[in-house]
Every structure is written in structure tokens, then in C-alpha cells.
């Protein structure tokens, strides 16, 4: 029975005195990060860099664009089959476009990784 696990609720709180406008700013920052006030202060106080919810929305948008590029690549592959409208496009043009799509996807993937970092990095 003496093996009780320590919890935060059982520990003494840290009090911070601030002006109402300072509190409002801290609360707004916590909300922008998608965290409770307590979690936000604990995270910042331990030296972690807080990334906001906006970053995740940007990543979601990048993923959508990435999917669109993938679908475009699929359409290009279909166009290479027997469609007479694509006869005017040379193989080099089609290959260059596919290469550009792939390069854009790779660049977007790297951007996504740079926006979403593991929480453990300060």
C-alpha cells in the first residue's frame, strides 16, 4: 500500500501573479496551441517549444494538395494510354511533368516534417 504513484494533483501548485491582460494573453496562447492553460504553462515552463493548432491545419492542407498531385499523376498515366488528345504531348514533356509532381510531393513531405516536430524537442 506504500507504493502510491505521485500525481500532479497531489503536488503543491505553482502560483503566478499576473495582470488580467497578461492572463488573457496567456490563455489566448494556450487556446491557439490547442492546450489547456495548465498544460500550456507546464509545457512552456519545462522549456518545450509549443506549436500551434494552425501548424496542424497547414499540414492537413498540404496533405490535401499532396493527394491532388497524386491524382493528377494518375490522370497523366491514364492519358498515356490511348487518348488521342494527348498525342501532341511528347514523352519528354510527360516525364518532366511527372518528375515535377514527384519533386513537389517530396518537398511537401519535408515541409510537413519540419512543421510537426516531436514534443520532446525543446
Coordinates of N, CA and C in Angstrom, one line a residue, residues 57-113:
X57 N -3.2 22.5 -39.0 CA -4.2 22.8 -40.1 C -3.4 23.0 -41.4
X58 N -2.2 23.6 -41.4 CA -1.4 23.8 -42.6 C -0.9 22.4 -43.1
X59 N -0.6 21.6 -42.2 CA -0.1 20.2 -42.6 C -1.3 19.5 -43.3
X60 N -2.5 19.6 -42.7 CA -3.7 19.0 -43.3 C -3.9 19.5 -44.7
X61 N -3.7 20.8 -44.9 CA -3.9 21.4 -46.2 C -2.8 20.9 -47.2
X62 N -1.6 20.8 -46.7 CA -0.5 20.3 -47.5 C -0.8 18.8 -47.9
X63 N -1.3 18.1 -47.0 CA -1.6 16.7 -47.3 C -2.7 16.6 -48.4
X64 N -3.7 17.5 -48.3 CA -4.7 17.5 -49.4 C -4.1 17.9 -50.7
X65 N -3.2 18.9 -50.8 CA -2.6 19.2 -52.0 C -1.8 18.0 -52.5
X66 N -1.1 17.4 -51.6 CA -0.3 16.2 -52.0 C -1.2 15.1 -52.6
X67 N -2.3 14.9 -52.1 CA -3.3 14.0 -52.7 C -3.7 14.4 -54.0
X68 N -4.0 15.7 -54.2 CA -4.4 16.2 -55.5 C -3.3 16.0 -56.5
X69 N -2.0 16.2 -56.1 CA -0.9 16.0 -57.0 C -0.8 14.5 -57.4
X70 N -1.1 13.6 -56.5 CA -1.1 12.2 -56.7 C -2.2 11.8 -57.7
X71 N -3.3 12.4 -57.6 CA -4.4 12.1 -58.5 C -4.1 12.7 -59.9
X72 N -3.4 13.8 -60.0 CA -3.0 14.4 -61.2 C -2.0 13.4 -61.9
X73 N -1.1 12.9 -61.1 CA -0.2 11.9 -61.7 C -0.9 10.7 -62.2
X74 N -1.9 10.3 -61.5 CA -2.8 9.1 -62.0 C -3.5 9.5 -63.3
X75 N -4.0 10.7 -63.4 CA -4.6 11.1 -64.7 C -3.6 11.1 -65.8
X76 N -2.4 11.6 -65.5 CA -1.4 11.6 -66.6 C -1.1 10.2 -67.1
X77 N -1.0 9.3 -66.1 CA -0.8 7.9 -66.5 C -1.9 7.4 -67.4
X78 N -3.1 7.8 -67.1 CA -4.3 7.4 -67.9 C -4.2 8.0 -69.3
X79 N -3.8 9.3 -69.3 CA -3.6 10.0 -70.6 C -2.6 9.3 -71.5
X80 N -1.7 8.6 -70.9 CA -0.6 8.0 -71.7 C -1.1 6.7 -72.5
X81 N -2.3 6.3 -72.1 CA -2.7 5.0 -72.7 C -3.1 5.2 -74.2
X82 N -4.4 5.5 -74.4 CA -4.8 5.6 -75.8 C -5.6 6.9 -76.2
X83 N -5.5 7.9 -75.4 CA -6.3 9.1 -75.6 C -5.6 9.9 -76.7
X84 N -6.4 10.2 -77.8 CA -5.9 11.0 -78.9 C -5.5 12.4 -78.6
X85 N -6.2 13.0 -77.5 CA -5.9 14.3 -77.1 C -4.5 14.5 -76.6
X86 N -3.9 13.5 -76.2 CA -2.5 13.6 -75.6 C -1.4 13.3 -76.6
X87 N -1.8 13.0 -77.9 CA -0.9 12.7 -78.9 C 0.1 13.8 -79.2
X88 N -0.3 15.1 -78.9 CA 0.6 16.2 -79.2 C 1.7 16.4 -78.1
X89 N 1.5 15.7 -77.0 CA 2.5 15.8 -75.9 C 3.5 14.7 -76.1
X90 N 4.8 15.2 -76.1 CA 5.9 14.2 -76.3 C 6.2 13.5 -75.0
X91 N 6.9 12.4 -75.1 CA 7.2 11.6 -73.9 C 8.0 12.4 -72.9
X92 N 8.9 13.3 -73.4 CA 9.8 14.1 -72.6 C 8.9 15.1 -71.7
X93 N 7.9 15.6 -72.3 CA 7.0 16.6 -71.6 C 6.3 15.9 -70.5
X94 N 5.7 14.7 -70.8 CA 5.0 14.0 -69.8 C 5.9 13.5 -68.6
X95 N 7.1 13.1 -69.0 CA 8.1 12.6 -68.0 C 8.5 13.8 -67.1
X96 N 8.7 15.0 -67.7 CA 9.1 16.2 -67.0 C 8.0 16.6 -66.0
X97 N 6.8 16.5 -66.4 CA 5.7 16.9 -65.6 C 5.6 15.9 -64.4
X98 N 5.7 14.6 -64.7 CA 5.7 13.6 -63.6 C 6.8 13.8 -62.6
X99 N 8.0 14.1 -63.1 CA 9.1 14.4 -62.3 C 8.9 15.6 -61.4
X100 N 8.3 16.6 -61.9 CA 7.9 17.8 -61.2 C 6.9 17.5 -60.1
X101 N 5.9 16.7 -60.4 CA 4.9 16.3 -59.4 C 5.6 15.6 -58.3
X102 N 6.5 14.6 -58.6 CA 7.2 13.9 -57.6 C 8.1 14.8 -56.7
X103 N 8.8 15.7 -57.3 CA 9.6 16.6 -56.6 C 8.8 17.5 -55.6
X104 N 7.6 17.9 -56.1 CA 6.7 18.7 -55.3 C 6.2 17.9 -54.1
X105 N 5.9 16.7 -54.3 CA 5.4 15.8 -53.2 C 6.5 15.6 -52.2
X106 N 7.7 15.4 -52.6 CA 8.9 15.2 -51.7 C 9.1 16.5 -50.9
X107 N 9.0 17.6 -51.6 CA 9.2 18.9 -50.9 C 8.1 19.2 -49.9
X108 N 6.9 18.8 -50.2 CA 5.8 19.0 -49.3 C 6.0 18.0 -48.1
X109 N 6.4 16.8 -48.3 CA 6.7 15.9 -47.2 C 7.7 16.4 -46.3
X110 N 8.8 17.0 -46.8 CA 9.8 17.6 -45.9 C 9.3 18.7 -45.1
X111 N 8.4 19.6 -45.8 CA 7.8 20.7 -45.1 C 6.9 20.2 -44.0
X112 N 6.1 19.2 -44.2 CA 5.3 18.6 -43.2 C 6.1 18.1 -42.0
X113 N 7.2 17.5 -42.2 CA 8.1 17.0 -41.1 C 8.6 18.2 -40.4

